[in-house]
């Protein structure tokens, strides 16, 4: 073994942790398109959004110009309980792959929610508390976001009602128990508690739910309950802003060891971890400086960026949310129930969508789930951490890029986001091991059904 000059884990001192979030919108030449009111076709005003989100978050949502936004001291202090997250040099993976590439990953699974989602949850709960609100509602699919927000609301003493996608709730009963331990109330969606839920159940009593439906239910409850607002764990501009902590820490850590990344890789569901990871590096690109090659990775079964269309669409099934201009498969798109790897949202962050549309994100790549779980299993065995299936999409592509370097002999520096751990996804791991996992790739005809649902807007699209 040669002596390793760069440590396995590159940590930051508390004093080196970011004190401001980075708002990449301030530097984007073409800003993401504004959210539209579906009734009027006009941009959503702060007043309209204020019925759904708390005031400070509305301000952040609409702010396309302030580059650096201070992180309130209370949030900085909470971050210190589980951050800085480690940047890890994947020496064992490099060895296993026999690649000359240098692989690093930023590990965000080091908290009870098991994912990066806590970075935004704590901010959203903080601002709600500051405004004197008493409760939040949200939806959760796989469960990480619901858990993260339950932790954050538990910390600040806010009530939380989580609408959990029914099929996920049934596959992961312990997720519910974790959220309840942090004092959240969890309801399976579709539920009889909202008009949207009741309408869906009346038509289809066996409906197993989707993120889009759960969002509709949570928004309906928030807008009809005193002292209550809605919180969302991805897609929104404010969430990408909070998640910039990932990229800021990564950049500082790499600078500390004098390493410049050649390729930056993240999985993309709604876009929050990828948007956060690449933000400050994208800032370099937008300032004309050297920047890595950016790759967004998504499941072949829910191919939003690679096969979706860039258009204004609803963020939910019930069509109660504003319209967002984004890559979308149509709000009625329901991924195959055989799809185990998460990342099943029909849309994508408007910030990432705009960057991708403008060629500033270099590539989006869709991968099939058996190849994802093959990578996940290998990673668990050699690097020790059992990855979330979502994160394993990024691992797959990082491995593919490292194997390319083996062919060419290039010593590229590859950095990817390891967004979380996969302890609650063991049914999927078992399906992979016993060979019952199948790959599903929607046909063009399947996708056409979702596209047909995208609204036609007079004079807009
Ligand atoms: C939610 C989640 C994702 C995907 O969401 P993004 O908003 O695209 O980041 C990825 N990994 C983990 C572990 C998650 O919990």
Coordinates of C-alpha atoms and ligand atoms in Angstrom, one line a residue:
X1 CA 0.0 0.0 0.0
X2 CA 1.2 3.4 -0.8
X3 CA 1.1 6.1 1.8
X4 CA -2.2 8.1 1.6
X5 CA -1.5 11.8 1.7
X6 CA -5.2 12.7 1.6
X7 CA -7.1 11.4 4.6
X8 CA -10.1 9.1 4.3
X9 CA -12.3 11.7 5.7
X10 CA -11.9 15.4 5.2
X11 CA -13.7 17.4 7.9
X12 CA -14.2 21.1 8.4
X13 CA -13.6 22.9 11.7
X14 CA -16.8 24.4 13.1
X15 CA -15.2 27.8 12.3
X16 CA -15.0 26.8 8.7
X17 CA -18.7 26.0 8.4
X18 CA -20.8 28.2 6.1
X19 CA -22.6 31.2 7.7
X20 CA -24.6 32.0 4.6
X21 CA -26.5 29.9 2.0
X22 CA -25.6 30.5 -1.6
X23 CA -28.5 31.5 -3.9
X24 CA -27.4 30.4 -7.4
X25 CA -30.4 32.2 -9.0
X26 CA -28.6 35.5 -8.3
X27 CA -25.9 34.5 -10.9
X28 CA -28.1 32.7 -13.4
X29 CA -28.2 34.6 -16.8
X30 CA -31.7 33.3 -17.4
X31 CA -33.7 33.1 -14.1
X32 CA -36.0 30.2 -13.5
X33 CA -39.5 31.1 -14.7
X34 CA -41.9 32.3 -11.9
X35 CA -44.6 30.1 -10.4
X36 CA -47.9 30.9 -12.0
X37 CA -51.4 31.1 -10.5
X38 CA -53.3 28.5 -12.4
X39 CA -56.5 30.5 -12.2
X40 CA -55.1 33.8 -13.6
X41 CA -52.0 32.6 -15.5
X42 CA -50.1 35.5 -13.7
X43 CA -47.0 35.0 -11.5
X44 CA -47.8 34.1 -7.9
X45 CA -47.5 37.1 -5.6
X46 CA -46.0 37.0 -2.2
X47 CA -49.4 37.5 -0.7
X48 CA -50.9 34.4 -2.6
X49 CA -47.9 32.3 -1.6
X50 CA -48.2 33.5 2.0
X51 CA -51.3 31.4 2.4
X52 CA -49.3 28.3 1.8
X53 CA -45.8 29.0 3.1
X54 CA -44.5 31.1 5.9
X55 CA -43.5 34.6 5.1
X56 CA -39.7 34.4 5.3
X57 CA -39.8 31.3 3.0
X58 CA -41.9 33.1 0.5
X59 CA -39.3 35.9 0.4
X60 CA -36.6 33.3 -0.2
X61 CA -38.7 31.6 -2.8
X62 CA -39.1 34.8 -4.8
X63 CA -35.6 36.2 -4.3
X64 CA -33.6 35.9 -7.6
X65 CA -31.1 38.6 -6.7
X66 CA -29.5 38.1 -3.3
X67 CA -26.4 36.0 -3.7
X68 CA -25.7 35.2 -0.1
X69 CA -28.5 34.7 2.5
X70 CA -27.4 34.6 6.2
X71 CA -28.1 31.3 8.0
X72 CA -29.8 32.3 11.3
X73 CA -27.7 31.5 14.4
X74 CA -30.3 28.9 15.7
X75 CA -30.1 27.0 12.4
X76 CA -26.3 27.2 12.4
X77 CA -26.3 25.8 15.9
X78 CA -28.6 22.9 15.0
X79 CA -26.4 22.2 11.9
X80 CA -23.5 21.8 14.3
X81 CA -25.2 18.7 15.9
X82 CA -24.8 16.7 12.7
X83 CA -22.6 18.8 10.4
X84 CA -20.2 19.4 8.9
X85 CA -20.9 16.1 7.1
X86 CA -17.8 14.2 6.0
X87 CA -16.3 14.3 2.6
X88 CA -14.9 10.8 2.2
X89 CA -12.1 9.6 -0.2
X90 CA -13.4 6.3 -1.5
X91 CA -10.0 4.6 -1.4
X92 CA -11.5 1.1 -1.0
X93 CA -13.9 1.6 -3.9
X94 CA -11.0 2.8 -6.1
X95 CA -9.0 -0.2 -5.1
X96 CA -11.9 -2.6 -5.8
X97 CA -12.5 -1.0 -9.3
X98 CA -8.8 -0.9 -10.0
X99 CA -9.3 2.6 -11.3
X100 CA -6.8 5.5 -11.5
X101 CA -9.7 7.9 -10.8
X102 CA -9.9 9.6 -7.5
X103 CA -13.3 9.2 -6.0
X104 CA -14.8 11.3 -3.2
X105 CA -18.3 11.4 -1.8
X106 CA -20.1 13.8 0.4
X107 CA -22.1 11.8 3.0
X108 CA -25.4 13.3 4.2
X109 CA -26.8 10.2 5.9
X110 CA -25.3 10.9 9.3
X111 CA -28.5 11.9 11.1
X112 CA -31.6 10.1 12.2
X113 CA -33.6 11.0 9.1
X114 CA -30.9 9.2 7.2
X115 CA -30.7 11.9 4.5
X116 CA -29.8 15.4 3.5
X117 CA -33.5 16.5 3.9
X118 CA -32.8 17.7 7.5
X119 CA -30.8 20.6 6.1
X120 CA -34.0 22.2 4.8
X121 CA -36.4 20.8 7.3
X122 CA -34.8 22.6 10.2
X123 CA -34.8 25.9 8.3
X124 CA -38.5 25.6 7.4
X125 CA -39.5 24.7 10.9
X126 CA -37.4 27.6 12.3
X127 CA -39.1 30.2 10.1
X128 CA -42.5 28.9 10.9
X129 CA -41.8 29.1 14.6
X130 CA -40.4 32.6 14.2
X131 CA -43.6 33.7 12.6
X132 CA -45.6 32.4 15.5
X133 CA -47.3 29.6 13.6
X134 CA -48.3 26.5 15.5
X135 CA -48.3 23.7 13.0
X136 CA -47.1 22.4 9.6
X137 CA -48.3 19.9 7.1
X138 CA -46.4 17.9 4.6
X139 CA -46.3 14.8 2.5
X140 CA -43.7 12.0 2.4
X141 CA -43.1 9.2 0.0
X142 CA -40.2 7.1 1.0
X143 CA -40.3 8.7 4.4
X144 CA -37.0 10.6 4.7
X145 CA -38.6 14.0 4.3
X146 CA -41.4 13.2 6.8
X147 CA -38.8 12.0 9.3
X148 CA -36.6 15.1 8.8
X149 CA -39.5 17.5 9.3
X150 CA -40.7 15.5 12.3
X151 CA -37.3 16.0 13.9
X152 CA -37.2 19.7 13.0
X153 CA -40.8 20.3 14.3
X154 CA -40.1 18.2 17.4
X155 CA -37.0 20.4 18.1
X156 CA -39.0 23.7 17.8
X157 CA -42.2 22.4 19.4
X158 CA -44.4 22.7 16.3
X159 CA -47.2 20.2 15.5
X160 CA -46.8 18.3 12.3
X161 CA -49.3 16.3 10.2
X162 CA -47.6 14.1 7.6
X163 CA -49.6 12.6 4.6
X164 CA -47.6 9.5 3.8
X165 CA -48.1 7.8 0.4
X166 CA -50.2 4.7 1.2
X167 CA -48.0 2.1 -0.5
X168 CA -44.9 3.4 1.1
X169 CA -46.5 3.5 4.6
X170 CA -47.4 -0.1 4.2
X171 CA -44.0 -1.1 3.0
X172 CA -42.2 0.8 5.7
X173 CA -44.2 0.7 9.0
X174 CA -41.2 1.7 11.1
X175 CA -40.8 5.0 9.3
X176 CA -44.2 5.9 10.7
X177 CA -43.1 4.9 14.2
X178 CA -40.0 7.1 13.9
X179 CA -42.0 10.1 12.9
X180 CA -44.5 9.5 15.7
X181 CA -41.6 9.3 18.2
X182 CA -40.8 12.9 17.2
X183 CA -44.4 13.8 17.9
X184 CA -45.7 13.9 14.3
X185 CA -49.2 12.6 13.3
X186 CA -49.0 10.4 10.2
X187 CA -52.0 9.7 7.9
X188 CA -51.9 7.3 4.9
X189 CA -52.7 9.1 1.6
X190 CA -55.2 9.2 -0.1
X191 CA -57.2 9.7 3.1
X192 CA -60.7 10.6 4.1
X193 CA -59.4 13.7 5.9
X194 CA -59.4 16.0 2.9
X195 CA -61.7 16.8 0.0
X196 CA -59.0 15.8 -2.5
X197 CA -58.5 12.5 -0.7
X198 CA -62.2 11.7 -0.5
X199 CA -62.7 12.4 -4.2
X200 CA -59.9 10.1 -5.1
X201 CA -61.1 7.3 -2.8
X202 CA -64.7 7.7 -4.1
X203 CA -63.5 6.9 -7.6
X204 CA -60.8 4.3 -6.7
X205 CA -61.0 2.9 -3.1
X206 CA -57.9 0.9 -3.6
X207 CA -55.7 3.8 -4.8
X208 CA -52.2 3.3 -3.3
X209 CA -51.3 6.9 -3.5
X210 CA -48.6 9.0 -5.0
X211 CA -46.5 12.0 -4.0
X212 CA -48.7 14.2 -6.1
X213 CA -51.8 13.2 -4.2
X214 CA -50.2 13.5 -0.8
X215 CA -49.1 17.0 -1.7
X216 CA -52.6 18.0 -2.7
X217 CA -53.9 16.7 0.7
X218 CA -51.2 18.5 2.7
X219 CA -51.7 21.8 0.9
X220 CA -55.5 21.6 1.3
X221 CA -55.2 21.1 5.0
X222 CA -52.6 23.9 5.4
X223 CA -54.6 26.5 3.6
X224 CA -57.8 25.7 5.5
X225 CA -56.2 25.5 9.0
X226 CA -55.5 28.5 11.3
X227 CA -51.8 29.0 12.2
X228 CA -50.8 26.2 9.8
X229 CA -48.6 26.3 6.7
X230 CA -47.3 23.7 4.3
X231 CA -43.7 22.5 3.9
X232 CA -42.1 20.8 0.9
X233 CA -38.8 18.8 1.0
X234 CA -37.6 19.3 -2.6
X235 CA -38.2 21.1 -5.9
X236 CA -38.7 24.6 -4.5
X237 CA -36.2 27.4 -4.9
X238 CA -36.0 27.8 -1.1
X239 CA -35.1 24.1 -0.6
X240 CA -32.3 24.3 -3.1
X241 CA -31.1 27.4 -1.3
X242 CA -30.9 25.6 2.1
X243 CA -29.3 22.6 0.5
X244 CA -26.4 24.8 -0.8
X245 CA -24.8 24.0 2.5
X246 CA -23.8 20.6 1.0
X247 CA -22.0 22.2 -1.9
X248 CA -20.4 25.0 0.2
X249 CA -18.9 22.5 2.6
X250 CA -17.8 20.2 -0.2
X251 CA -16.0 23.1 -2.0
X252 CA -14.3 24.3 1.2
X253 CA -13.1 20.8 2.0
X254 CA -11.7 20.2 -1.5
X255 CA -10.0 23.6 -1.4
X256 CA -8.4 22.6 1.9
X257 CA -6.7 19.6 0.3
X258 CA -6.0 21.4 -2.9
X259 CA -8.2 19.2 -5.1
X260 CA -10.2 20.4 -8.1
X261 CA -13.1 18.1 -9.1
X262 CA -13.4 17.1 -12.8
X263 CA -16.9 15.5 -12.5
X264 CA -19.6 16.2 -10.1
X265 CA -22.5 13.7 -9.8
X266 CA -25.8 13.7 -8.0
X267 CA -29.1 11.8 -8.1
X268 CA -32.1 13.9 -9.1
X269 CA -35.6 13.3 -7.8
X270 CA -37.0 16.8 -7.3
X271 CA -33.5 18.2 -7.5
X272 CA -32.7 19.4 -4.0
X273 CA -29.5 17.5 -3.2
X274 CA -28.1 17.9 -6.7
X275 CA -29.0 21.6 -6.8
X276 CA -27.3 22.1 -3.4
X277 CA -24.2 20.1 -4.2
X278 CA -23.5 21.8 -7.5
X279 CA -24.6 25.3 -6.5
X280 CA -21.2 27.0 -5.6
X281 CA -19.4 25.1 -8.4
X282 CA -22.1 26.3 -10.8
X283 CA -21.4 29.8 -9.5
X284 CA -17.8 29.3 -10.7
X285 CA -19.0 28.3 -14.1
X286 CA -21.4 31.2 -14.3
X287 CA -18.5 33.5 -13.4
X288 CA -16.4 32.1 -16.2
X289 CA -14.1 30.1 -13.9
X290 CA -13.1 26.4 -14.2
X291 CA -15.9 24.1 -13.1
X292 CA -16.5 20.4 -13.1
X293 CA -18.6 18.4 -15.6
X294 CA -22.1 18.1 -14.0
X295 CA -24.1 14.9 -14.3
X296 CA -27.7 14.5 -13.0
X297 CA -28.7 10.8 -12.5
X298 CA -32.3 9.7 -12.6
X299 CA -34.1 6.3 -12.8
X300 CA -35.0 5.0 -16.3
X301 CA -38.5 4.3 -14.9
X302 CA -39.1 8.0 -14.1
X303 CA -37.0 9.8 -16.7
X304 CA -37.9 13.4 -16.0
X305 CA -34.9 15.2 -17.5
X306 CA -33.9 12.7 -20.2
X307 CA -37.4 12.2 -21.6
X308 CA -39.6 14.8 -20.0
X309 CA -40.8 18.0 -21.6
X310 CA -39.9 21.6 -20.4
X311 CA -43.2 23.2 -19.7
X312 CA -45.5 24.8 -17.1
X313 CA -47.2 22.0 -15.1
X314 CA -48.8 21.3 -11.8
X315 CA -46.7 20.1 -8.9
X316 CA -49.4 17.7 -7.7
X317 CA -52.1 15.4 -8.9
X318 CA -55.1 17.3 -7.5
X319 CA -53.9 20.5 -9.4
X320 CA -54.2 22.6 -6.3
X321 CA -50.6 23.9 -6.4
X322 CA -49.2 26.8 -8.5
X323 CA -47.8 25.9 -12.0
X324 CA -44.0 25.5 -12.2
X325 CA -41.9 25.7 -15.4
X326 CA -39.9 22.5 -15.2
X327 CA -39.0 19.3 -16.9
X328 CA -42.1 17.1 -16.3
X329 CA -43.6 13.8 -17.2
X330 CA -47.1 15.2 -16.5
X331 CA -48.6 15.5 -13.0
X332 CA -50.7 12.4 -13.7
X333 CA -47.6 10.2 -14.3
X334 CA -47.5 7.3 -12.0
X335 CA -44.2 5.3 -12.0
X336 CA -44.3 1.5 -12.1
X337 CA -45.1 0.0 -8.6
X338 CA -42.1 -2.2 -9.3
X339 CA -39.9 0.8 -9.1
X340 CA -38.1 0.5 -5.7
X341 CA -35.4 3.1 -6.0
X342 CA -37.2 6.3 -5.0
X343 CA -36.8 9.5 -7.2
X344 CA -40.3 9.0 -8.5
X345 CA -41.5 12.6 -8.7
X346 CA -43.0 13.6 -12.1
X347 CA -41.3 17.1 -12.1
X348 CA -38.0 18.7 -11.4
X349 CA -36.7 21.8 -9.6
X350 CA -37.3 24.9 -11.8
X351 CA -33.7 26.0 -11.0
X352 CA -32.2 22.8 -12.2
X353 CA -34.6 22.6 -15.1
X354 CA -33.5 26.0 -16.4
X355 CA -29.8 25.2 -15.9
X356 CA -30.2 22.0 -17.8
X357 CA -32.3 23.6 -20.5
X358 CA -29.5 26.2 -21.0
X359 CA -26.8 23.6 -21.2
X360 CA -25.2 24.6 -17.9
X361 CA -25.8 21.1 -16.4
X362 CA -23.7 19.1 -18.8
X363 CA -25.6 15.8 -18.8
X364 CA -28.6 13.9 -17.5
X365 CA -28.3 10.1 -17.4
X366 CA -31.1 7.6 -16.8
X367 CA -30.1 4.3 -15.2
X368 CA -32.0 1.0 -14.6
X369 CA -32.7 -0.1 -11.1
X370 CA -30.9 -3.5 -11.2
X371 CA -27.7 -1.8 -12.2
X372 CA -28.4 0.7 -9.4
X373 CA -28.7 -2.0 -6.8
X374 CA -25.7 -3.8 -8.1
X375 CA -23.7 -0.6 -7.4
X376 CA -25.4 -0.2 -4.0
X377 CA -24.5 -3.7 -2.9
X378 CA -20.9 -3.4 -4.1
X379 CA -20.6 0.0 -2.4
X380 CA -22.0 -1.3 0.9
X381 CA -19.5 -4.2 0.9
X382 CA -16.4 -2.1 0.1
X383 CA -17.1 1.3 1.7
X384 CA -19.1 0.0 4.6
X385 CA -22.1 2.4 4.3
X386 CA -25.4 0.8 3.2
X387 CA -26.7 3.5 0.7
X388 CA -30.2 4.7 0.1
X389 CA -31.4 3.4 -3.3
X390 CA -31.7 7.1 -4.4
X391 CA -28.1 7.8 -3.5
X392 CA -27.1 4.6 -5.3
X393 CA -28.1 6.2 -8.7
X394 CA -25.1 8.5 -8.2
X395 CA -22.9 5.7 -7.1
X396 CA -23.7 3.8 -10.3
X397 CA -22.7 6.7 -12.5
X398 CA -19.6 7.5 -10.4
X399 CA -18.5 3.8 -10.8
X400 CA -19.2 3.9 -14.6
X401 CA -17.1 7.1 -14.9
X402 CA -14.3 5.5 -12.8
X403 CA -14.4 2.4 -15.0
X404 CA -14.1 4.6 -18.1
X405 CA -10.9 6.1 -16.5
X406 CA -9.6 2.6 -16.1
X407 CA -9.9 2.2 -19.9
X408 CA -8.3 5.5 -20.7
X409 CA -5.8 5.7 -17.8
X410 CA -7.1 9.2 -16.8
X411 CA -6.8 10.2 -13.2
X412 CA -10.0 12.2 -13.0
X413 CA -11.3 13.5 -9.7
X414 CA -14.9 12.3 -9.4
X415 CA -17.1 13.7 -6.6
X416 CA -20.6 12.4 -5.9
X417 CA -23.4 13.1 -3.4
X418 CA -24.1 10.1 -1.1
X419 CA -27.4 11.5 0.1
X420 CA -28.4 8.9 2.7
X421 CA -28.6 5.5 4.1
X422 CA -31.0 2.7 3.1
X423 CA -32.0 0.8 6.3
X424 CA -35.7 1.2 5.5
X425 CA -35.3 -0.1 2.0
X426 CA -34.4 -3.6 2.7
X427 CA -37.4 -5.0 0.9
X428 CA -35.9 -3.5 -2.3
X429 CA -32.4 -4.9 -1.5
X430 CA -34.0 -8.3 -0.9
X431 CA -35.9 -8.2 -4.2
X432 CA -32.5 -7.4 -5.9
X433 CA -30.8 -10.3 -4.1
X434 CA -33.5 -12.9 -4.8
X435 CA -33.8 -11.9 -8.4
X436 CA -37.4 -10.6 -8.4
X437 CA -36.4 -7.1 -9.1
X438 CA -37.3 -6.1 -12.7
X439 CA -36.3 -3.1 -14.8
X440 CA -39.2 -1.1 -16.2
X441 CA -38.7 1.5 -18.9
X442 CA -41.8 3.3 -19.9
X443 CA -42.6 3.3 -23.6
X444 CA -43.2 6.5 -25.5
X445 CA -46.9 5.6 -25.4
X446 CA -46.8 5.3 -21.6
X447 CA -45.2 8.8 -21.4
X448 CA -47.7 10.3 -23.9
X449 CA -50.5 9.6 -21.3
X450 CA -48.7 11.8 -18.8
X451 CA -47.9 14.5 -21.3
X452 CA -51.5 14.7 -22.4
X453 CA -52.3 16.0 -18.8
X454 CA -50.0 19.0 -19.1
X455 CA -52.1 22.1 -19.1
X456 CA -52.5 24.2 -22.2
X457 CA -52.1 27.8 -21.2
X458 CA -53.5 30.5 -23.6
X459 CA -50.6 32.8 -24.6
X460 CA -48.1 31.0 -22.4
X461 CA -47.7 27.5 -23.9
Ligands
LIG1 C1 -35.3 12.6 -1.0 C2 -34.1 12.0 -1.3 C3 -33.5 12.1 -2.6 C4 -34.1 12.8 -3.8 O1 -34.5 14.1 -3.6 P1 -33.8 15.3 -4.3 O2 -34.7 16.5 -3.9 O3 -33.7 15.1 -5.7 O4 -32.4 15.4 -3.6 C5 -32.2 11.5 -2.8 N1 -31.7 10.8 -1.8 C6 -32.2 10.7 -0.6 C7 -31.5 9.9 0.5 C8 -33.5 11.3 -0.3 O5 -34.0 11.1 0.9

